[in-house]
mmCIF file of C-alpha atoms and ligand atoms in Angstrom:
data_model
loop_
_atom_site.group_PDB
_atom_site.id
_atom_site.type_symbol
_atom_site.label_atom_id
_atom_site.label_comp_id
_atom_site.label_asym_id
_atom_site.label_seq_id
_atom_site.Cartn_x
_atom_site.Cartn_y
_atom_site.Cartn_z
ATOM 1 C CA MET A 1 -23.276 3.809 7.800
ATOM 2 C CA SER A 2 -21.918 4.640 10.939
ATOM 3 C CA VAL A 3 -21.909 7.911 12.962
ATOM 4 C CA ALA A 4 -18.390 8.472 12.259
ATOM 5 C CA ALA A 5 -18.724 7.755 8.524
ATOM 6 C CA MET A 6 -21.738 10.092 8.159
ATOM 7 C CA THR A 7 -19.985 13.002 10.042
ATOM 8 C CA GLY A 8 -16.048 12.304 9.628
ATOM 9 C CA PRO A 9 -14.467 14.010 6.946
ATOM 10 C CA ALA A 10 -15.107 12.928 3.180
ATOM 11 C CA PRO A 11 -12.458 9.979 2.435
ATOM 12 C CA LEU A 12 -9.398 11.052 0.068
ATOM 13 C CA LEU A 13 -9.844 7.609 -0.874
ATOM 14 C CA SER A 14 -12.470 4.806 -1.075
ATOM 15 C CA VAL A 15 -13.036 1.318 -2.580
ATOM 16 C CA GLN A 16 -16.014 0.027 -2.893
ATOM 17 C CA ASP A 17 -16.760 -3.841 -3.505
ATOM 18 C CA PHE A 18 -13.956 -3.638 -5.980
ATOM 19 C CA ARG A 19 -13.458 -7.163 -7.792
ATOM 20 C CA LEU A 20 -10.308 -7.959 -9.901
ATOM 21 C CA GLU A 21 -9.492 -11.363 -11.926
ATOM 22 C CA PHE A 22 -6.760 -12.671 -13.849
ATOM 23 C CA ASP A 23 -6.944 -14.475 -16.957
ATOM 24 C CA THR A 24 -4.224 -17.014 -16.940
ATOM 25 C CA PHE A 25 -3.322 -20.582 -18.794
ATOM 26 C CA ASP A 26 -5.144 -22.422 -16.047
ATOM 27 C CA GLY A 27 -8.134 -20.506 -15.834
ATOM 28 C CA VAL A 28 -10.196 -17.500 -14.089
ATOM 29 C CA TYR A 29 -7.974 -16.272 -10.892
ATOM 30 C CA LYS A 30 -10.092 -14.510 -8.871
ATOM 31 C CA ALA A 31 -7.792 -12.452 -6.978
ATOM 32 C CA ILE A 32 -9.801 -9.428 -5.398
ATOM 33 C CA ASP A 33 -12.844 -10.330 -4.332
ATOM 34 C CA GLY A 34 -15.220 -7.523 -3.018
ATOM 35 C CA ILE A 35 -12.453 -5.648 -1.021
ATOM 36 C CA GLY A 36 -13.941 -2.174 0.399
ATOM 37 C CA PHE A 37 -11.789 0.166 2.612
ATOM 38 C CA ASP A 38 -11.707 4.111 3.249
ATOM 39 C CA LEU A 39 -8.769 6.257 3.879
ATOM 40 C CA ALA A 40 -9.539 9.635 5.299
ATOM 41 C CA PRO A 41 -7.318 12.866 4.238
ATOM 42 C CA GLY A 42 -4.001 12.540 6.593
ATOM 43 C CA GLU A 43 -4.407 9.468 7.568
ATOM 44 C CA SER A 44 -2.169 6.400 7.752
ATOM 45 C CA LEU A 45 -3.660 3.219 6.559
ATOM 46 C CA GLY A 46 -1.758 -0.467 6.724
ATOM 47 C CA ILE A 47 -2.721 -3.053 4.212
ATOM 48 C CA VAL A 48 -1.547 -6.416 6.065
ATOM 49 C CA GLY A 49 -1.447 -9.884 5.212
ATOM 50 C CA GLU A 50 0.850 -12.849 3.624
ATOM 51 C CA THR A 51 2.729 -12.717 0.480
ATOM 52 C CA GLY A 52 0.264 -13.343 -2.398
ATOM 53 C CA CYS A 53 -2.923 -12.460 -0.795
ATOM 54 C CA GLY A 54 -3.598 -9.226 -2.831
ATOM 55 C CA LYS A 55 -1.928 -6.718 -1.009
ATOM 56 C CA SER A 56 0.108 -5.264 -4.646
ATOM 57 C CA VAL A 57 -2.845 -6.125 -6.854
ATOM 58 C CA THR A 58 -5.085 -3.881 -4.834
ATOM 59 C CA ALA A 59 -2.150 -1.191 -4.618
ATOM 60 C CA LYS A 60 -1.546 -1.209 -8.624
ATOM 61 C CA SER A 61 -5.409 -1.309 -8.933
ATOM 62 C CA VAL A 62 -5.218 2.013 -7.472
ATOM 63 C CA MET A 63 -2.685 3.395 -9.591
ATOM 64 C CA GLY A 64 -3.863 2.441 -12.460
ATOM 65 C CA LEU A 65 -0.451 0.018 -13.308
ATOM 66 C CA LEU A 66 -2.521 -3.574 -14.238
ATOM 67 C CA PRO A 67 -2.383 -4.315 -17.926
ATOM 68 C CA SER A 68 -5.599 -5.331 -19.451
ATOM 69 C CA PRO A 69 -5.357 -8.085 -20.106
ATOM 70 C CA PRO A 70 -4.525 -10.276 -18.181
ATOM 71 C CA ALA A 71 -6.289 -7.911 -15.485
ATOM 72 C CA ARG A 72 -9.926 -7.640 -15.751
ATOM 73 C CA VAL A 73 -11.877 -5.337 -13.101
ATOM 74 C CA ARG A 74 -15.023 -7.241 -12.133
ATOM 75 C CA GLY A 75 -16.655 -4.702 -10.712
ATOM 76 C CA GLY A 76 -16.986 -1.989 -7.812
ATOM 77 C CA ARG A 77 -15.235 1.521 -7.615
ATOM 78 C CA ILE A 78 -11.981 3.082 -6.867
ATOM 79 C CA LEU A 79 -12.746 6.497 -5.590
ATOM 80 C CA PHE A 80 -10.471 9.449 -5.181
ATOM 81 C CA ASP A 81 -11.427 12.494 -4.033
ATOM 82 C CA GLY A 82 -15.005 11.468 -5.372
ATOM 83 C CA GLU A 83 -13.445 10.258 -8.787
ATOM 84 C CA ASP A 84 -13.608 7.074 -9.867
ATOM 85 C CA LEU A 85 -10.279 5.961 -11.018
ATOM 86 C CA LEU A 86 -11.526 2.719 -12.704
ATOM 87 C CA ARG A 87 -13.628 4.973 -14.879
ATOM 88 C CA VAL A 88 -11.230 7.971 -15.932
ATOM 89 C CA GLY A 89 -9.276 6.799 -18.361
ATOM 90 C CA GLU A 90 -5.662 6.627 -19.525
ATOM 91 C CA ARG A 91 -4.878 10.251 -20.173
ATOM 92 C CA ARG A 92 -6.338 11.373 -16.561
ATOM 93 C CA MET A 93 -4.699 8.664 -14.958
ATOM 94 C CA ARG A 94 -1.363 9.877 -16.319
ATOM 95 C CA ALA A 95 -2.108 13.243 -14.789
ATOM 96 C CA ILE A 96 -2.902 11.963 -11.269
ATOM 97 C CA ARG A 97 -0.147 9.362 -10.872
ATOM 98 C CA GLY A 98 2.645 11.352 -9.457
ATOM 99 C CA ASN A 99 0.681 14.531 -9.379
ATOM 100 C CA GLU A 100 -2.188 13.400 -6.786
ATOM 101 C CA ILE A 101 -1.070 9.628 -5.831
ATOM 102 C CA ALA A 102 2.414 8.291 -5.826
ATOM 103 C CA MET A 103 3.604 4.928 -4.952
ATOM 104 C CA ILE A 104 7.022 3.426 -3.791
ATOM 105 C CA PHE A 105 8.193 -0.057 -3.971
ATOM 106 C CA GLN A 106 10.467 -3.014 -2.433
ATOM 107 C CA ASP A 107 13.024 -2.618 -4.782
ATOM 108 C CA PRO A 108 14.343 0.787 -5.413
ATOM 109 C CA MET A 109 16.556 -0.558 -8.083
ATOM 110 C CA THR A 110 13.723 -1.784 -10.004
ATOM 111 C CA TYR A 111 12.724 1.793 -10.885
ATOM 112 C CA LEU A 112 16.043 2.902 -11.032
ATOM 113 C CA ASN A 113 18.277 3.385 -14.212
ATOM 114 C CA PRO A 114 21.597 2.587 -13.417
ATOM 115 C CA VAL A 115 23.008 4.181 -16.360
ATOM 116 C CA PHE A 116 22.035 8.026 -15.308
ATOM 117 C CA SER A 117 22.424 9.826 -12.282
ATOM 118 C CA ILE A 118 20.288 10.455 -9.567
ATOM 119 C CA GLY A 119 19.892 14.057 -10.834
ATOM 120 C CA THR A 120 19.298 13.464 -14.144
ATOM 121 C CA GLN A 121 16.003 10.856 -13.213
ATOM 122 C CA LEU A 122 15.038 13.304 -10.414
ATOM 123 C CA VAL A 123 14.658 16.207 -12.501
ATOM 124 C CA ASP A 124 12.913 14.185 -15.958
ATOM 125 C CA VAL A 125 10.389 12.885 -13.187
ATOM 126 C CA ILE A 126 10.045 16.233 -11.471
ATOM 127 C CA LEU A 127 9.707 18.061 -15.611
ATOM 128 C CA ALA A 128 7.598 15.040 -16.690
ATOM 129 C CA HIS A 129 5.005 16.140 -13.800
ATOM 130 C CA GLN A 130 4.847 19.534 -15.150
ATOM 131 C CA ARG A 131 3.433 18.207 -18.336
ATOM 132 C CA ALA A 132 -0.217 17.803 -16.256
ATOM 133 C CA ARG A 133 0.312 21.382 -15.297
ATOM 134 C CA PRO A 134 -1.246 24.750 -16.924
ATOM 135 C CA ARG A 135 1.790 26.004 -18.973
ATOM 136 C CA ALA A 136 2.348 29.051 -17.087
ATOM 137 C CA GLU A 137 3.003 27.354 -13.829
ATOM 138 C CA ARG A 138 5.408 24.632 -15.157
ATOM 139 C CA MET A 139 8.924 24.549 -13.963
ATOM 140 C CA THR A 140 12.191 25.691 -16.076
ATOM 141 C CA ARG A 141 15.046 22.529 -16.166
ATOM 142 C CA GLU A 142 16.999 25.105 -14.208
ATOM 143 C CA ARG A 143 13.931 25.263 -11.632
ATOM 144 C CA ALA A 144 13.597 21.397 -11.491
ATOM 145 C CA ARG A 145 17.070 20.931 -10.341
ATOM 146 C CA ASP A 146 16.474 22.865 -7.733
ATOM 147 C CA HIS A 147 13.627 21.398 -6.869
ATOM 148 C CA ALA A 148 15.306 18.225 -7.238
ATOM 149 C CA VAL A 149 18.004 19.255 -4.492
ATOM 150 C CA GLU A 150 15.108 20.247 -2.064
ATOM 151 C CA MET A 151 13.561 17.284 -1.851
ATOM 152 C CA LEU A 152 16.881 14.953 -1.941
ATOM 153 C CA ARG A 153 17.338 17.557 1.054
ATOM 154 C CA ARG A 154 13.753 16.660 2.403
ATOM 155 C CA VAL A 155 14.205 13.001 2.723
ATOM 156 C CA HIS A 156 17.473 13.753 4.230
ATOM 157 C CA LEU A 157 20.135 12.408 2.069
ATOM 158 C CA PRO A 158 23.580 13.845 2.798
ATOM 159 C CA ASN A 159 25.103 16.364 0.456
ATOM 160 C CA PRO A 160 22.195 16.766 -1.693
ATOM 161 C CA GLU A 161 23.998 18.771 -4.517
ATOM 162 C CA ARG A 162 26.999 16.555 -5.014
ATOM 163 C CA GLN A 163 24.397 13.622 -4.712
ATOM 164 C CA LEU A 164 22.604 14.787 -7.914
ATOM 165 C CA ASP A 165 25.857 13.671 -9.846
ATOM 166 C CA SER A 166 25.733 9.735 -7.897
ATOM 167 C CA TYR A 167 24.621 6.951 -9.860
ATOM 168 C CA PRO A 168 22.264 4.434 -7.784
ATOM 169 C CA TYR A 169 25.186 1.702 -7.745
ATOM 170 C CA GLN A 170 27.081 4.416 -5.603
ATOM 171 C CA LEU A 171 24.246 4.813 -2.965
ATOM 172 C CA SER A 172 23.280 2.414 -0.272
ATOM 173 C CA GLY A 173 19.618 0.207 -0.390
ATOM 174 C CA GLY A 174 18.641 2.924 2.088
ATOM 175 C CA MET A 175 19.913 5.856 -0.146
ATOM 176 C CA ARG A 176 17.979 4.724 -3.184
ATOM 177 C CA GLN A 177 14.942 4.342 -1.193
ATOM 178 C CA ARG A 178 15.093 8.143 -0.236
ATOM 179 C CA VAL A 179 15.809 9.010 -3.617
ATOM 180 C CA LEU A 180 12.703 6.885 -4.755
ATOM 181 C CA ILE A 181 10.520 8.540 -2.226
ATOM 182 C CA ALA A 182 12.091 11.940 -3.129
ATOM 183 C CA MET A 183 10.966 11.243 -6.457
ATOM 184 C CA ALA A 184 7.349 9.697 -5.536
ATOM 185 C CA LEU A 185 6.689 13.477 -3.539
ATOM 186 C CA SER A 186 8.414 15.342 -6.224
ATOM 187 C CA GLY A 187 5.067 16.127 -7.659
ATOM 188 C CA ARG A 188 3.295 16.875 -4.087
ATOM 189 C CA PRO A 189 0.740 14.118 -4.313
ATOM 190 C CA ARG A 190 -1.766 13.761 -1.712
ATOM 191 C CA LEU A 191 -1.245 10.168 -1.274
ATOM 192 C CA LEU A 192 1.913 7.603 -0.962
ATOM 193 C CA ILE A 193 1.074 4.372 -1.478
ATOM 194 C CA ALA A 194 4.089 2.405 -0.015
ATOM 195 C CA ASP A 195 4.234 -1.262 -1.020
ATOM 196 C CA GLU A 196 6.643 -3.083 1.659
ATOM 197 C CA PRO A 197 9.209 -0.279 0.961
ATOM 198 C CA THR A 198 11.292 -1.819 3.607
ATOM 199 C CA THR A 199 11.083 -5.521 3.489
ATOM 200 C CA ALA A 200 14.421 -5.236 1.377
ATOM 201 C CA LEU A 201 16.150 -3.041 4.368
ATOM 202 C CA ASP A 202 18.389 -4.140 7.351
ATOM 203 C CA VAL A 203 16.302 -3.633 10.581
ATOM 204 C CA THR A 204 18.072 0.007 11.732
ATOM 205 C CA ILE A 205 17.686 1.183 7.950
ATOM 206 C CA GLN A 206 14.058 -0.099 7.991
ATOM 207 C CA ALA A 207 13.123 2.134 11.256
ATOM 208 C CA GLN A 208 14.852 5.490 9.822
ATOM 209 C CA ILE A 209 12.756 4.954 6.687
ATOM 210 C CA LEU A 210 9.541 4.621 8.249
ATOM 211 C CA ASP A 211 10.504 7.256 10.676
ATOM 212 C CA LEU A 212 10.784 9.244 7.398
ATOM 213 C CA ILE A 213 7.826 8.693 6.063
ATOM 214 C CA GLY A 214 5.938 9.633 9.290
ATOM 215 C CA GLU A 215 7.563 12.941 9.269
ATOM 216 C CA LEU A 216 7.111 13.537 5.214
ATOM 217 C CA ARG A 217 3.460 12.427 6.462
ATOM 218 C CA ARG A 218 3.281 15.472 9.048
ATOM 219 C CA ASP A 219 5.400 17.791 7.206
ATOM 220 C CA LEU A 220 3.268 17.386 4.080
ATOM 221 C CA GLY A 221 -0.101 16.562 5.254
ATOM 222 C CA LEU A 222 0.446 13.114 2.868
ATOM 223 C CA SER A 223 -2.422 10.646 3.330
ATOM 224 C CA VAL A 224 -0.506 6.859 3.612
ATOM 225 C CA VAL A 225 -1.421 3.571 2.597
ATOM 226 C CA MET A 226 1.538 1.063 3.905
ATOM 227 C CA ILE A 227 1.623 -2.141 2.231
ATOM 228 C CA THR A 228 3.400 -4.714 4.558
ATOM 229 C CA HIS A 229 2.995 -8.313 5.538
ATOM 230 C CA ASP A 230 4.894 -7.357 9.383
ATOM 231 C CA LEU A 231 2.792 -6.077 11.562
ATOM 232 C CA GLY A 232 5.619 -4.418 13.380
ATOM 233 C CA VAL A 233 5.697 -1.928 10.530
ATOM 234 C CA VAL A 234 1.905 -1.360 11.078
ATOM 235 C CA ALA A 235 2.380 -0.864 14.651
ATOM 236 C CA SER A 236 5.043 1.701 13.845
ATOM 237 C CA VAL A 237 3.479 4.152 10.943
ATOM 238 C CA CYS A 238 -0.443 3.199 10.620
ATOM 239 C CA ASP A 239 -3.742 5.326 12.391
ATOM 240 C CA ARG A 240 -5.604 1.967 11.004
ATOM 241 C CA VAL A 241 -5.362 -1.282 9.653
ATOM 242 C CA VAL A 242 -6.751 -3.911 7.414
ATOM 243 C CA VAL A 243 -6.304 -7.043 6.902
ATOM 244 C CA MET A 244 -6.504 -9.067 3.963
ATOM 245 C CA TYR A 245 -6.654 -12.762 3.186
ATOM 246 C CA ALA A 246 -6.949 -14.618 -0.095
ATOM 247 C CA GLY A 247 -8.241 -11.549 -1.897
ATOM 248 C CA GLN A 248 -10.750 -10.172 0.551
ATOM 249 C CA ILE A 249 -10.345 -7.940 3.947
ATOM 250 C CA VAL A 250 -11.436 -10.303 6.810
ATOM 251 C CA GLU A 251 -10.575 -7.475 9.638
ATOM 252 C CA ASP A 252 -10.671 -3.495 9.588
ATOM 253 C CA ALA A 253 -9.910 -1.817 12.703
ATOM 254 C CA PRO A 254 -7.843 0.847 14.313
ATOM 255 C CA VAL A 255 -4.197 0.074 15.057
ATOM 256 C CA ALA A 256 -4.505 -0.559 18.740
ATOM 257 C CA ARG A 257 -7.891 -1.954 18.736
ATOM 258 C CA LEU A 258 -6.144 -4.758 16.190
ATOM 259 C CA PHE A 259 -3.047 -5.232 18.527
ATOM 260 C CA ASP A 260 -5.370 -5.492 21.878
ATOM 261 C CA HIS A 261 -8.686 -6.985 20.681
ATOM 262 C CA PRO A 262 -7.811 -9.024 17.119
ATOM 263 C CA ALA A 263 -11.542 -10.382 16.352
ATOM 264 C CA HIS A 264 -10.678 -12.679 13.504
ATOM 265 C CA PRO A 265 -9.077 -15.908 13.768
ATOM 266 C CA TYR A 266 -6.385 -14.991 10.843
ATOM 267 C CA THR A 267 -5.302 -12.070 12.577
ATOM 268 C CA ARG A 268 -4.745 -13.775 15.700
ATOM 269 C CA GLY A 269 -2.871 -16.152 13.773
ATOM 270 C CA LEU A 270 -0.770 -13.639 11.856
ATOM 271 C CA LEU A 271 0.104 -11.143 15.657
ATOM 272 C CA ALA A 272 1.210 -14.843 17.092
ATOM 273 C CA ALA A 273 3.628 -15.000 14.743
ATOM 274 C CA VAL A 274 5.222 -11.419 15.694
ATOM 275 C CA PRO A 275 8.336 -11.888 17.673
ATOM 276 C CA HIS A 276 7.995 -10.158 21.078
ATOM 277 C CA PRO A 277 11.034 -8.880 23.171
ATOM 278 C CA GLY A 278 11.826 -11.900 25.648
ATOM 279 C CA ARG A 279 9.835 -14.124 23.839
ATOM 280 C CA PRO A 280 12.115 -17.097 22.895
ATOM 281 C CA ALA A 281 12.300 -17.454 19.202
ATOM 282 C CA ALA A 282 11.265 -21.245 19.564
ATOM 283 C CA SER A 283 8.007 -20.208 20.375
ATOM 284 C CA LEU A 284 7.100 -18.360 17.318
ATOM 285 C CA SER A 285 3.889 -19.946 15.216
ATOM 286 C CA SER A 286 2.911 -19.436 12.288
ATOM 287 C CA ILE A 287 -0.142 -20.509 10.501
ATOM 288 C CA PRO A 288 -0.065 -23.865 9.529
ATOM 289 C CA GLY A 289 -1.243 -24.554 5.928
ATOM 290 C CA SER A 290 -0.946 -22.080 3.035
ATOM 291 C CA LEU A 291 -3.103 -19.591 1.170
ATOM 292 C CA PRO A 292 -6.130 -21.571 -1.065
ATOM 293 C CA ASN A 293 -6.108 -21.680 -4.864
ATOM 294 C CA LEU A 294 -7.943 -18.778 -6.339
ATOM 295 C CA LEU A 295 -8.614 -20.525 -9.512
ATOM 296 C CA ASP A 296 -11.202 -22.190 -7.621
ATOM 297 C CA PRO A 297 -12.214 -20.740 -4.473
ATOM 298 C CA PRO A 298 -12.911 -22.287 -1.399
ATOM 299 C CA ALA A 299 -16.470 -22.226 -0.465
ATOM 300 C CA GLY A 300 -17.245 -19.356 2.298
ATOM 301 C CA CYS A 301 -14.823 -18.653 4.503
ATOM 302 C CA ARG A 302 -11.957 -18.531 2.503
ATOM 303 C CA PHE A 303 -9.734 -19.292 5.885
ATOM 304 C CA HIS A 304 -11.688 -21.984 6.840
ATOM 305 C CA GLY A 305 -9.296 -24.614 5.826
ATOM 306 C CA ARG A 306 -6.509 -23.273 8.012
ATOM 307 C CA CYS A 307 -9.072 -22.000 11.003
ATOM 308 C CA PRO A 308 -8.655 -23.352 14.605
ATOM 309 C CA LEU A 309 -12.255 -22.689 15.278
ATOM 310 C CA ALA A 310 -13.669 -23.241 11.673
ATOM 311 C CA GLY A 311 -17.189 -25.818 11.743
ATOM 312 C CA ASP A 312 -20.115 -26.084 9.374
ATOM 313 C CA ASP A 313 -21.375 -22.976 9.114
ATOM 314 C CA CYS A 314 -17.873 -21.773 8.143
ATOM 315 C CA LEU A 315 -18.771 -23.024 4.483
ATOM 316 C CA ARG A 316 -20.954 -20.262 3.658
ATOM 317 C CA PRO A 317 -19.919 -16.669 3.159
ATOM 318 C CA PRO A 318 -19.438 -15.135 6.844
ATOM 319 C CA PRO A 319 -21.196 -11.810 7.690
ATOM 320 C CA THR A 320 -18.937 -8.635 8.124
ATOM 321 C CA THR A 321 -20.090 -7.167 11.591
ATOM 322 C CA ALA A 322 -18.915 -4.356 13.882
ATOM 323 C CA VAL A 323 -17.586 -5.658 17.103
ATOM 324 C CA ALA A 324 -16.922 -2.138 18.198
ATOM 325 C CA ASP A 325 -17.059 1.434 16.530
ATOM 326 C CA GLY A 326 -14.833 1.335 13.586
ATOM 327 C CA HIS A 327 -13.766 -2.304 14.120
ATOM 328 C CA ARG A 328 -15.469 -4.671 11.321
ATOM 329 C CA VAL A 329 -14.833 -8.322 10.965
ATOM 330 C CA ALA A 330 -16.069 -10.740 8.328
ATOM 331 C CA CYS A 331 -15.963 -14.101 10.476
ATOM 332 C CA TRP A 332 -18.648 -16.614 12.292
ATOM 333 C CA ARG A 333 -16.152 -16.826 14.754
ATOM 334 C CA ALA A 334 -15.736 -13.421 15.248
ATOM 335 C CA MET A 335 -17.158 -13.031 19.329
ATOM 336 C CA GLU A 336 -15.711 -16.224 19.820
ATOM 337 C CA ALA A 337 -12.008 -15.483 19.355
ATOM 338 C CA ALA A 338 -12.455 -12.065 20.417
ATOM 339 C CA ASP A 339 -13.268 -13.691 23.833
ATOM 340 C CA ALA A 340 -10.397 -16.574 23.765
ATOM 341 C CA GLY A 341 -8.042 -13.779 23.291
ATOM 342 C CA ALA A 342 -9.223 -12.167 26.698
HETATM 343 N N1 ADP B 401 -0.332 -10.823 -13.930
HETATM 344 C C1 ADP B 401 -0.803 -11.543 -12.858
HETATM 345 N N2 ADP B 401 -1.322 -12.941 -13.797
HETATM 346 C C2 ADP B 401 -2.144 -14.131 -12.906
HETATM 347 N N3 ADP B 401 -2.022 -13.738 -11.555
HETATM 348 C C3 ADP B 401 -1.596 -12.513 -10.777
HETATM 349 C C4 ADP B 401 -0.659 -11.436 -11.515
HETATM 350 N N4 ADP B 401 -0.411 -10.601 -10.696
HETATM 351 C C5 ADP B 401 -0.800 -10.915 -9.487
HETATM 352 N N5 ADP B 401 -1.222 -12.556 -9.434
HETATM 353 C C6 ADP B 401 -1.920 -13.135 -8.467
HETATM 354 O O1 ADP B 401 -2.602 -12.619 -7.605
HETATM 355 C C7 ADP B 401 -1.982 -12.965 -6.054
HETATM 356 C C8 ADP B 401 -2.002 -11.505 -5.357
HETATM 357 O O2 ADP B 401 -0.754 -11.271 -5.836
HETATM 358 P P1 ADP B 401 0.147 -10.008 -4.903
HETATM 359 O O3 ADP B 401 -1.054 -8.538 -4.943
HETATM 360 O O4 ADP B 401 1.279 -9.447 -5.662
HETATM 361 O O5 ADP B 401 0.385 -10.438 -3.657
HETATM 362 P P2 ADP B 401 0.943 -9.417 -2.390
HETATM 363 O O6 ADP B 401 -0.072 -9.509 -1.460
HETATM 364 O O7 ADP B 401 2.175 -10.419 -1.890
HETATM 365 O O8 ADP B 401 1.577 -8.498 -2.810
HETATM 366 C C9 ADP B 401 -1.143 -13.831 -6.210
HETATM 367 O O9 ADP B 401 -1.836 -15.320 -6.271
HETATM 368 C C10 ADP B 401 -0.838 -13.540 -7.633
HETATM 369 O O10 ADP B 401 -0.268 -14.874 -8.256
HETATM 370 MG MG1 MG B 402 3.334 -7.842 -2.616
#
């Protein structure tokens, strides 16, 4: 354990050696294979990786939202404030969801009911959160309505009082995402998990939503897990980032460190695919090949089939090594990759 880990604040969220499988018609899909990361109170952590690498499965596991079957936890712990979410049971999980940990998603329309007004839905969510509280502390419907207006104001929805009567279809995509954020934060959670919250939005609206999340994080002392396939999003909102590949974490580093000294060949590939101002689009590279099939995961490093540096040793599972303070990488070639990137 590093000195920082021994002396820093206890993590708010600590995922430890977590493993999860899905039973499918074709066999057992080993979706998450021994991932681990910590999130300090107030910290913003990015989880990045290509589509299909296990980001949403990880988020839903923290929220207890994966139905079992087909999902099956094969090991590990997900500690929230010291409490193992994998073992608390559905009743306690319902109290934690919304009141302690909240989540927002890519497509707000999926989570808004088209036939009820924004106000009705927001008030219902606020009242639902009250059930986890002692009777004397619960809000009345009138107070919940005031709280709804206050939340809409916090997410900078124009004319919040009037908007209570709007229906989801009357709002733009960005406004709907603001409403979802208001709902997510209405129970005053300590942790917000945002799963590709801006992927479906125009670039300018994306930036506004990311700014809003940053502002709420500062004002409310929120911790944030930002899930994205876009390293640009990570650069603008995260303190630290973990890189996932095929159900594993291949690299974990402070954001600036990851951009300046990426150590895993996969991370380097992802960074090469990020567009830069001034660089012609034709030179954009993406990583050749595709994610391995986790019904039958490749032996050793799961990236070796696509890795420009792979050799025979990569057929054995790579060790996780610390290449700098707070910077871990799981790769036999980490040093070579870091040197090559100088
Ligand atoms: N209910 C399920 N049954 C079988 N496989 C699933 C299920 N949910 C997700 N998966 C698989 O797990 C892998 C990771 O999915 P996901 O976490 O959604 O990826 P992403 O990183 O894009 O969010 C994918 O290959 C997906 O097909
Ligand atoms: Mg996803």
